[in-house]
PDB file of C-alpha atoms and ligand atoms in Angstrom:
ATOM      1  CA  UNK S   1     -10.207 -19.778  43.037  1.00 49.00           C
ATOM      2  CA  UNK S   2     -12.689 -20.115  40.311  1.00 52.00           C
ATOM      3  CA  UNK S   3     -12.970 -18.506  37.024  1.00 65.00           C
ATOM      4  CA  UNK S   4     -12.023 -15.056  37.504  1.00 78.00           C
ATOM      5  CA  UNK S   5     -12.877 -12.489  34.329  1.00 76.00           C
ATOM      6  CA  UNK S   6      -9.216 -12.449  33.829  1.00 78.00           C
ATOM      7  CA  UNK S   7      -8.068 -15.717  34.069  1.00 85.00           C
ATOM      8  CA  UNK S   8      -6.547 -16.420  30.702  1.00 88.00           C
ATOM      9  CA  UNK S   9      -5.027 -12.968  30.176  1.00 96.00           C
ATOM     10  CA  UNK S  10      -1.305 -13.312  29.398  1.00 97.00           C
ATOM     11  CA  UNK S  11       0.814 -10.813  29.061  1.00 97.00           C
ATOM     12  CA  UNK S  12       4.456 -11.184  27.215  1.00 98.00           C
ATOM     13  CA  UNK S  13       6.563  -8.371  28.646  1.00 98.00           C
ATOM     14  CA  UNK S  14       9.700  -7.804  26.237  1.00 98.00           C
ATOM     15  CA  UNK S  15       8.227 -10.966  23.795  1.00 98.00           C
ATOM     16  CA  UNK S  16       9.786  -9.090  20.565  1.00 98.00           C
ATOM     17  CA  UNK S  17      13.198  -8.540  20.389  1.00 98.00           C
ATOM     18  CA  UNK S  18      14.449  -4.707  18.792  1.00 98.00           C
ATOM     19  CA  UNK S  19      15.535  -6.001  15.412  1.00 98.00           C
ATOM     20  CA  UNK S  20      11.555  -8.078  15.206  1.00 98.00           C
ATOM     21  CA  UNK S  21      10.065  -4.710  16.071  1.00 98.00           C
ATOM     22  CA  UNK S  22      11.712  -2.952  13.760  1.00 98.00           C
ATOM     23  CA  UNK S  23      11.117  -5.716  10.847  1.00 98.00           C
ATOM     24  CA  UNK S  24       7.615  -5.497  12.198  1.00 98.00           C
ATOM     25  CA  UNK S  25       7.428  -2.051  11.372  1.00 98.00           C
ATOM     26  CA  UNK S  26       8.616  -1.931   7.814  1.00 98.00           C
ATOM     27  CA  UNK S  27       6.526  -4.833   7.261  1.00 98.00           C
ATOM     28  CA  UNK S  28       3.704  -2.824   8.391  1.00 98.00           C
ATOM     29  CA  UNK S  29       4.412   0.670   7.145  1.00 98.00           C
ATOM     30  CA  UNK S  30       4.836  -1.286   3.052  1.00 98.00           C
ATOM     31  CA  UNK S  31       1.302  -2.369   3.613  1.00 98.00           C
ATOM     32  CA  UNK S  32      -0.277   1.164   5.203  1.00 98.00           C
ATOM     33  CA  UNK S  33       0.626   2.195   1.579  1.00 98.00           C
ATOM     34  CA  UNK S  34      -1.453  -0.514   0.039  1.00 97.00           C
ATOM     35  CA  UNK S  35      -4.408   0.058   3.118  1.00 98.00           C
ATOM     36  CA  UNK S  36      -3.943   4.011   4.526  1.00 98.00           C
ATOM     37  CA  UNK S  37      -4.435   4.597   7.867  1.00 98.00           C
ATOM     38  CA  UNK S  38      -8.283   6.081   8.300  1.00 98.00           C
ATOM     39  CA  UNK S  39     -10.057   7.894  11.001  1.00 97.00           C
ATOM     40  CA  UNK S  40     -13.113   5.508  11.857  1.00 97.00           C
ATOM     41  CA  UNK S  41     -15.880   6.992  13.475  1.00 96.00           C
ATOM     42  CA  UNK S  42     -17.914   5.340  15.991  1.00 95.00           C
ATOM     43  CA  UNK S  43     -21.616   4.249  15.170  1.00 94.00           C
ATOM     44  CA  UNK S  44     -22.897   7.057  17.541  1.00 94.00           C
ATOM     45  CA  UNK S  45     -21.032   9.640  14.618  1.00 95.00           C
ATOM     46  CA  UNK S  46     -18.068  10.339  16.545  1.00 95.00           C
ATOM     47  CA  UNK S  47     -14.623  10.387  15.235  1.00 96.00           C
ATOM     48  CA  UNK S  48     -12.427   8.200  17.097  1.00 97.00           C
ATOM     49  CA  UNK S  49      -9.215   9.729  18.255  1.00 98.00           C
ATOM     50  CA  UNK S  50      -6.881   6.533  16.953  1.00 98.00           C
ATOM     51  CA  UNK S  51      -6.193   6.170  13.279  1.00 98.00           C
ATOM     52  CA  UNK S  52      -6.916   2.396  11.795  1.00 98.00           C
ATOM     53  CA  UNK S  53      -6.624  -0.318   9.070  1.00 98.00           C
ATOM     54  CA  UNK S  54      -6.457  -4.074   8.544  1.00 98.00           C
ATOM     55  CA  UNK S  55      -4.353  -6.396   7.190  1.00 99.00           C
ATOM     56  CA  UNK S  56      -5.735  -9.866   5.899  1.00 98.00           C
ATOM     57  CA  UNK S  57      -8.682 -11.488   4.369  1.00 98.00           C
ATOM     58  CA  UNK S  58     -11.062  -9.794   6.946  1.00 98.00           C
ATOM     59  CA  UNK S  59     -11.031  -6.439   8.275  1.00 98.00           C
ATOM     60  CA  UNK S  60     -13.082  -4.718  11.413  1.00 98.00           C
ATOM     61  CA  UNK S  61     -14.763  -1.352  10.780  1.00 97.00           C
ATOM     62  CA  UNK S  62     -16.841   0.664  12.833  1.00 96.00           C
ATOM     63  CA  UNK S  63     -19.286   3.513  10.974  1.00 92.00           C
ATOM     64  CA  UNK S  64     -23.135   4.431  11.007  1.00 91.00           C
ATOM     65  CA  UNK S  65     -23.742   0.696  10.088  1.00 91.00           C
ATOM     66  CA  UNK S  66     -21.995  -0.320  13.338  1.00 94.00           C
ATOM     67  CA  UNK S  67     -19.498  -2.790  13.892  1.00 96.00           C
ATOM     68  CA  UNK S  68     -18.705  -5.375  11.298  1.00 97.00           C
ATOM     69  CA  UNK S  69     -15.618  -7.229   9.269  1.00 98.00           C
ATOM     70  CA  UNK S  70     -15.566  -6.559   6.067  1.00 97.00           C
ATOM     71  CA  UNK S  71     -13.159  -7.971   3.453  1.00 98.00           C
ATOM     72  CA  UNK S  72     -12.508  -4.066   1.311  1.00 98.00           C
ATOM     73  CA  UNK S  73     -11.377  -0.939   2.753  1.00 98.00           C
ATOM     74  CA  UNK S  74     -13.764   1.454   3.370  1.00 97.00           C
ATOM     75  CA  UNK S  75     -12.600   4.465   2.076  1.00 96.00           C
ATOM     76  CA  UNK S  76     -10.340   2.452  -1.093  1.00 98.00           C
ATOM     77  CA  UNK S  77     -12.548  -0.245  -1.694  1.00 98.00           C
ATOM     78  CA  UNK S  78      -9.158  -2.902  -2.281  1.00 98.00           C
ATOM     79  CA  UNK S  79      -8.729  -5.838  -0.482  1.00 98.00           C
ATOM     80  CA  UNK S  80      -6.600  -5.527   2.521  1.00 98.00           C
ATOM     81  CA  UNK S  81      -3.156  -6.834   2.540  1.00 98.00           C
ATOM     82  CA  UNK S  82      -1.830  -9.830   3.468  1.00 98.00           C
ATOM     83  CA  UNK S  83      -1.271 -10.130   7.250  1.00 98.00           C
ATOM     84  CA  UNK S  84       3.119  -9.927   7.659  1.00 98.00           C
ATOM     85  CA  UNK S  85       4.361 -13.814   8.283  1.00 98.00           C
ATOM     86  CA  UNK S  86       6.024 -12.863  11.684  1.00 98.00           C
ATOM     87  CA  UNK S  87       2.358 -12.210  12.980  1.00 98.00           C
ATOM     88  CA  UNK S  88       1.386 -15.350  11.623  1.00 98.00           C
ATOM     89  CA  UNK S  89       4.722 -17.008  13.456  1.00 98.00           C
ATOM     90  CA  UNK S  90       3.389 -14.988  16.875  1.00 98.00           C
ATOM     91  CA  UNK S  91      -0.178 -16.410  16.229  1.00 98.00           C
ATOM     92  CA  UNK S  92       0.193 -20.124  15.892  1.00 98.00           C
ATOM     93  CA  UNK S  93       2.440 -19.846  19.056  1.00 98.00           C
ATOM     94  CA  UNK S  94       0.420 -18.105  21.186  1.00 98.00           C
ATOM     95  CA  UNK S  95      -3.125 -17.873  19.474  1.00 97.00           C
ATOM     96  CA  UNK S  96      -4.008 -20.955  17.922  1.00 97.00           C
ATOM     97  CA  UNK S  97      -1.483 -23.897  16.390  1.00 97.00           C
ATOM     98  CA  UNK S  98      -3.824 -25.046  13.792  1.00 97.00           C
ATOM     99  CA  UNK S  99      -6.627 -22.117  12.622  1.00 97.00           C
ATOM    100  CA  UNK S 100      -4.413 -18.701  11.319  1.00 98.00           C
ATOM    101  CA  UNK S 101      -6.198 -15.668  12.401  1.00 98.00           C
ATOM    102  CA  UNK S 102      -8.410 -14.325   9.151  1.00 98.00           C
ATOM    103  CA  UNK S 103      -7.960 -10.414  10.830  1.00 98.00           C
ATOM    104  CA  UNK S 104      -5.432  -8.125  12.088  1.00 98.00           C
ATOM    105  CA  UNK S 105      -6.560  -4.535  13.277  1.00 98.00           C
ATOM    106  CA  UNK S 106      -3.975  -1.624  13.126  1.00 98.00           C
ATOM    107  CA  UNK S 107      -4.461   0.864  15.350  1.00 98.00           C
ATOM    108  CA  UNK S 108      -1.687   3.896  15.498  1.00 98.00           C
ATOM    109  CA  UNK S 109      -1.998   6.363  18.398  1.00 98.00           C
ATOM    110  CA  UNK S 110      -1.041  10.066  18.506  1.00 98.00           C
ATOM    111  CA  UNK S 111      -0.399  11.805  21.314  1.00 97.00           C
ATOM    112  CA  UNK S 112      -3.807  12.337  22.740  1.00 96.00           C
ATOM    113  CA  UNK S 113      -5.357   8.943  21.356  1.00 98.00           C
ATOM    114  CA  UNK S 114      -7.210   6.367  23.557  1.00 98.00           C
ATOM    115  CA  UNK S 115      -9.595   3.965  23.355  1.00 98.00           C
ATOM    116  CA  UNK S 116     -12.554   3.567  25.452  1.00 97.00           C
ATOM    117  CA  UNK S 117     -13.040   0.583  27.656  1.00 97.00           C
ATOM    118  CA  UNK S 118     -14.804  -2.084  25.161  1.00 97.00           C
ATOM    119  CA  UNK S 119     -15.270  -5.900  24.375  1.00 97.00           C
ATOM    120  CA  UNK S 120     -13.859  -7.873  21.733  1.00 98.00           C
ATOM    121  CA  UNK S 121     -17.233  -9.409  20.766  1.00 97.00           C
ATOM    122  CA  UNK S 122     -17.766  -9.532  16.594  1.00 97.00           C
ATOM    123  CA  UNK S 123     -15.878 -12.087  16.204  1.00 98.00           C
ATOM    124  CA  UNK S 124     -17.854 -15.454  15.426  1.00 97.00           C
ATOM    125  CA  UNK S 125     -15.704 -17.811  17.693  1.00 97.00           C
ATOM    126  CA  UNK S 126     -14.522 -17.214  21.418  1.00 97.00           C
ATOM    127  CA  UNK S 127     -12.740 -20.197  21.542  1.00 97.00           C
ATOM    128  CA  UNK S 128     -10.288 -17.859  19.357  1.00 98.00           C
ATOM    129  CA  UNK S 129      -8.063 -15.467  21.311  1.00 98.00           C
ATOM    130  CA  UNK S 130      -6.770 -12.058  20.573  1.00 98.00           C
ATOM    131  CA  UNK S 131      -3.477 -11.694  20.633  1.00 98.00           C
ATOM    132  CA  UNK S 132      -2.169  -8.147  20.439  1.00 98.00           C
ATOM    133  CA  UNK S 133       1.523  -6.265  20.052  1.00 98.00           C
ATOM    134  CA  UNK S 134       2.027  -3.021  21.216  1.00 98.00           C
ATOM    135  CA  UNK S 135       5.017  -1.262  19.844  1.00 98.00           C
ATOM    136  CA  UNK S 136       6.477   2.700  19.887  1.00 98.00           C
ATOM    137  CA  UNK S 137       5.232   4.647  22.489  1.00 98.00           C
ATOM    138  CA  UNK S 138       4.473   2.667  25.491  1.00 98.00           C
ATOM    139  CA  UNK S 139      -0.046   2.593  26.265  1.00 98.00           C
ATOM    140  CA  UNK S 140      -1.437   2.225  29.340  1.00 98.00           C
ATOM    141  CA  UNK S 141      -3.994  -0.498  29.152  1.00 98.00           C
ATOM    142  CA  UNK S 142      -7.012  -1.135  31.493  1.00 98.00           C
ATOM    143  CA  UNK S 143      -8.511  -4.105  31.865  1.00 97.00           C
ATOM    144  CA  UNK S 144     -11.604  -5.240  33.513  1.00 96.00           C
ATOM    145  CA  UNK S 145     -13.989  -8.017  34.139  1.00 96.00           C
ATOM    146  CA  UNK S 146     -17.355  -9.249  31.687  1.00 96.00           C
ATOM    147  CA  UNK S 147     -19.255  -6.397  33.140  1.00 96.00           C
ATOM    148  CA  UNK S 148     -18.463  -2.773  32.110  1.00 96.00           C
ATOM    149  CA  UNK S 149     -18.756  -1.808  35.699  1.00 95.00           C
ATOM    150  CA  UNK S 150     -16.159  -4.390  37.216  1.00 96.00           C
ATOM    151  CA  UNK S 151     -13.155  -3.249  39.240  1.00 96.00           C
ATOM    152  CA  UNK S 152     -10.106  -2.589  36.457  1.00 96.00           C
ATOM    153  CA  UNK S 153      -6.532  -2.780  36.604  1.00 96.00           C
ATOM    154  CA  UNK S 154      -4.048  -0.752  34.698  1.00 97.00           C
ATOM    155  CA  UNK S 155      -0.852  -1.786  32.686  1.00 97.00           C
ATOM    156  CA  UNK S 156       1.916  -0.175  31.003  1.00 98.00           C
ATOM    157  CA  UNK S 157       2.177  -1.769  27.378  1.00 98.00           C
ATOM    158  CA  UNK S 158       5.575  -1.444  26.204  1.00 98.00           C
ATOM    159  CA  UNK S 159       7.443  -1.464  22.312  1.00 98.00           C
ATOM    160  CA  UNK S 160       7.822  -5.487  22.155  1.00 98.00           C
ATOM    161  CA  UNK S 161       5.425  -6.864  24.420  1.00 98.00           C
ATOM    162  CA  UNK S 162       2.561  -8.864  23.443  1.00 98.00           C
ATOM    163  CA  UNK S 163      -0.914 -10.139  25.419  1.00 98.00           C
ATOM    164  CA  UNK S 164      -3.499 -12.077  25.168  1.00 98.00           C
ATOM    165  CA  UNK S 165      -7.027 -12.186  26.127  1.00 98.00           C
ATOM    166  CA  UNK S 166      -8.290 -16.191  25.995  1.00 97.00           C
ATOM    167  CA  UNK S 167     -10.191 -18.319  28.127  1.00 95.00           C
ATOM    168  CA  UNK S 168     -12.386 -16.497  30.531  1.00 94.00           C
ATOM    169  CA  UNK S 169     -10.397 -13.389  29.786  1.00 96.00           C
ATOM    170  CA  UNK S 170     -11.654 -13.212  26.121  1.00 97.00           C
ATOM    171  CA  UNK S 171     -14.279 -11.105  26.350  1.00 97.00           C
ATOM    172  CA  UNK S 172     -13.182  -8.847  29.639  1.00 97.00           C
ATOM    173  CA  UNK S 173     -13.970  -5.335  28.907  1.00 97.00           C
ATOM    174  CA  UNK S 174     -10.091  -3.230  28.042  1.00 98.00           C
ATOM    175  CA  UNK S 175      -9.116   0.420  26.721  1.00 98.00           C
ATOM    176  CA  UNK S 176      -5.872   2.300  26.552  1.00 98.00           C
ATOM    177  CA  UNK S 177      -6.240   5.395  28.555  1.00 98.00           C
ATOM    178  CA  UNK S 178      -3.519   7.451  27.187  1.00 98.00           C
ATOM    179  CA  UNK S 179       0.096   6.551  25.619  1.00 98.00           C
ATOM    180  CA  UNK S 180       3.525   8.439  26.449  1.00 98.00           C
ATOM    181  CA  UNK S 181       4.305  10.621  23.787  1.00 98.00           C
ATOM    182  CA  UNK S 182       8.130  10.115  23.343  1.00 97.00           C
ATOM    183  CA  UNK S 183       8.740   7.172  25.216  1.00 98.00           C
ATOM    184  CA  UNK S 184      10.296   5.170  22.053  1.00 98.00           C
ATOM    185  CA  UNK S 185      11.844   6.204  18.493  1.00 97.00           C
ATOM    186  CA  UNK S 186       9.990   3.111  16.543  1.00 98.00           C
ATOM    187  CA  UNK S 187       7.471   4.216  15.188  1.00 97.00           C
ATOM    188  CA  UNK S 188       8.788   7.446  12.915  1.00 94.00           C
ATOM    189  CA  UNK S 189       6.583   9.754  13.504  1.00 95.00           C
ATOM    190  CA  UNK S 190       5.843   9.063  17.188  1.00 96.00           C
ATOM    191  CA  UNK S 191       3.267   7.704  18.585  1.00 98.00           C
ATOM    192  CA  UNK S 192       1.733   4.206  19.440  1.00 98.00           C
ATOM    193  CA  UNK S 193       1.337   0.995  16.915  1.00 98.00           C
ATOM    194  CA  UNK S 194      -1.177  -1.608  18.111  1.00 98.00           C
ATOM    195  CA  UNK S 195      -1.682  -5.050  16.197  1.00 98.00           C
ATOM    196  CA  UNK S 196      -4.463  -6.944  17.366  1.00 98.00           C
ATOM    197  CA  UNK S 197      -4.364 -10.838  15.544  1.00 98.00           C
ATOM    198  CA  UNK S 198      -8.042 -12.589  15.406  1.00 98.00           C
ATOM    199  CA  UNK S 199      -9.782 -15.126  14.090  1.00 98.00           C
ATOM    200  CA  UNK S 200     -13.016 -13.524  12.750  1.00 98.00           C
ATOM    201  CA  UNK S 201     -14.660 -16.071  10.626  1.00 96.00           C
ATOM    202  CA  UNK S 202     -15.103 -19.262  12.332  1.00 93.00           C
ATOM    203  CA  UNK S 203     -12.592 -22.148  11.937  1.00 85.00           C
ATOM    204  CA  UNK S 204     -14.726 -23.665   8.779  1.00 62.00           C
ATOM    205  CA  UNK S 205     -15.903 -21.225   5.948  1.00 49.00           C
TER     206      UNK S 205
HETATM  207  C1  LIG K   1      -4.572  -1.420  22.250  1.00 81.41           C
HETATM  208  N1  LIG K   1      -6.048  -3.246  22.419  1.00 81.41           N
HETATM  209  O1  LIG K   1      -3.742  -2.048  22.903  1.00 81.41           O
HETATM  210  C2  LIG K   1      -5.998  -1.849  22.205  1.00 81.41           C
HETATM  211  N2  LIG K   1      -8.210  -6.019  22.148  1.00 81.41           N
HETATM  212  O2  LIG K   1      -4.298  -0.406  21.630  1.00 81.41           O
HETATM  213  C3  LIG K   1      -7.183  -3.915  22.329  1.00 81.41           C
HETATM  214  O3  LIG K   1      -8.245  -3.378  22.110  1.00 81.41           O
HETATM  215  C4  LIG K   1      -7.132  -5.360  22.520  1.00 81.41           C
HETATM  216  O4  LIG K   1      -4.962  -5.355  23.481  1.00 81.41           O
HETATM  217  C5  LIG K   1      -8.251  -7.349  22.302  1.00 81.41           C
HETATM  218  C6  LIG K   1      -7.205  -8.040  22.829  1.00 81.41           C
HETATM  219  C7  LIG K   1      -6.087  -7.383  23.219  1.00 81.41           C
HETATM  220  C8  LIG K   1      -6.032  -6.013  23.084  1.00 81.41           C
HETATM  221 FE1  LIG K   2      -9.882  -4.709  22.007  1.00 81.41          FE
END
């Protein structure tokens, strides 16, 4: 077989143990003070239904201006926090031994949030992977091929696991349909907490 769209996608069912989730967590809720969750809205205008923020030198925000990393929250205009060592741990195991990802987006889903099938594409350097941690309330994820119109497959992201989109998989077109409200006590208020690590800048600034 050739290169297939999602060759390269690896996904770590159960990767974090309870008592790194729930370290995870705290680590992440501390900096949400520093960096409040926002509602982004796409450049088309829309809202989008998921609530966001970043942690590290770089950040990725969507508005009227369209997509771009940007080193200040929007709406507070600080510097985003520091990105939690344990990601940093995950990363240079399964992301990239040598180059520490510059980005990590925070995405928290209620009840009725998704996220449209898309591409991970402002980043300067493919080479890079994304590697991503689901934890609460359990996502369904789609993925896809290059092309938007590719056949898709679906999969249940659980509290703890972790995936990766490299190699030929790195730019494969992926969503979250819907979440299931209630399926884990992590996150306090309910919901869905998605970490997606990146290296934004390239290796060299
Ligand atoms: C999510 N994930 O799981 C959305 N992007 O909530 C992503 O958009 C994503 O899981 C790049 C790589 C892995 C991902
Ligand atoms: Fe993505």
């Amino acid at each position: 077989m050739g290169n297939s769209a999602t060759d390269g996608f690896r996904i770590f069912p159960h990767h974090l143990k309870l008592e790194v989730q729930t370290a995870l967590v705290a680590d992440i809720r501390e900096r949400l003070t520093v960096a409040p969750l926002y509602r982004p809205v796409t450049p088309g205008g829309k809202p989008m239904s998921v609530e966001m923020s970043n942690l590290g030198p770089l950040g990725w925000c969507t508005g009227p201006e369209g997509y771009r990393y940007q080193d200040r929250h929007p709406e507070t205009g600080n510097p985003w926090p520091d990105i939690p060592p344990l990601l940093l741990d995950l990363w240079s195991g399964l992301g990239d031994p040598d180059v520490p990802p510059d980005a990590c987006l925070v995405n928290v889903y209620g009840p009725g949030s998704r996220m449209g099938l898309h591409q991970d594409r402002d980043e300067a350097d493919f080479r890079f992977p994304v590697v991503s941690v689901s934890l609460g309330d359990t996502g369904i994820f789609r993925i896809g091929g290059l092309n938007r119109t590719d056949p898709t497959r679906s999969i249940r992201l659980a509290s703890g696991d972790v995936c990766v989109l490299g190699g030929p998989s790195r730019l494969a077109h992926h969503g979250i349909d819907r979440i299931l409200p209630g399926s884990s006590r992590l996150w306090p208020e309910g919901g869905r907490l998605n970490l997606t690590l990146r290296r934004a800048g390239s290796a060299r600034c």
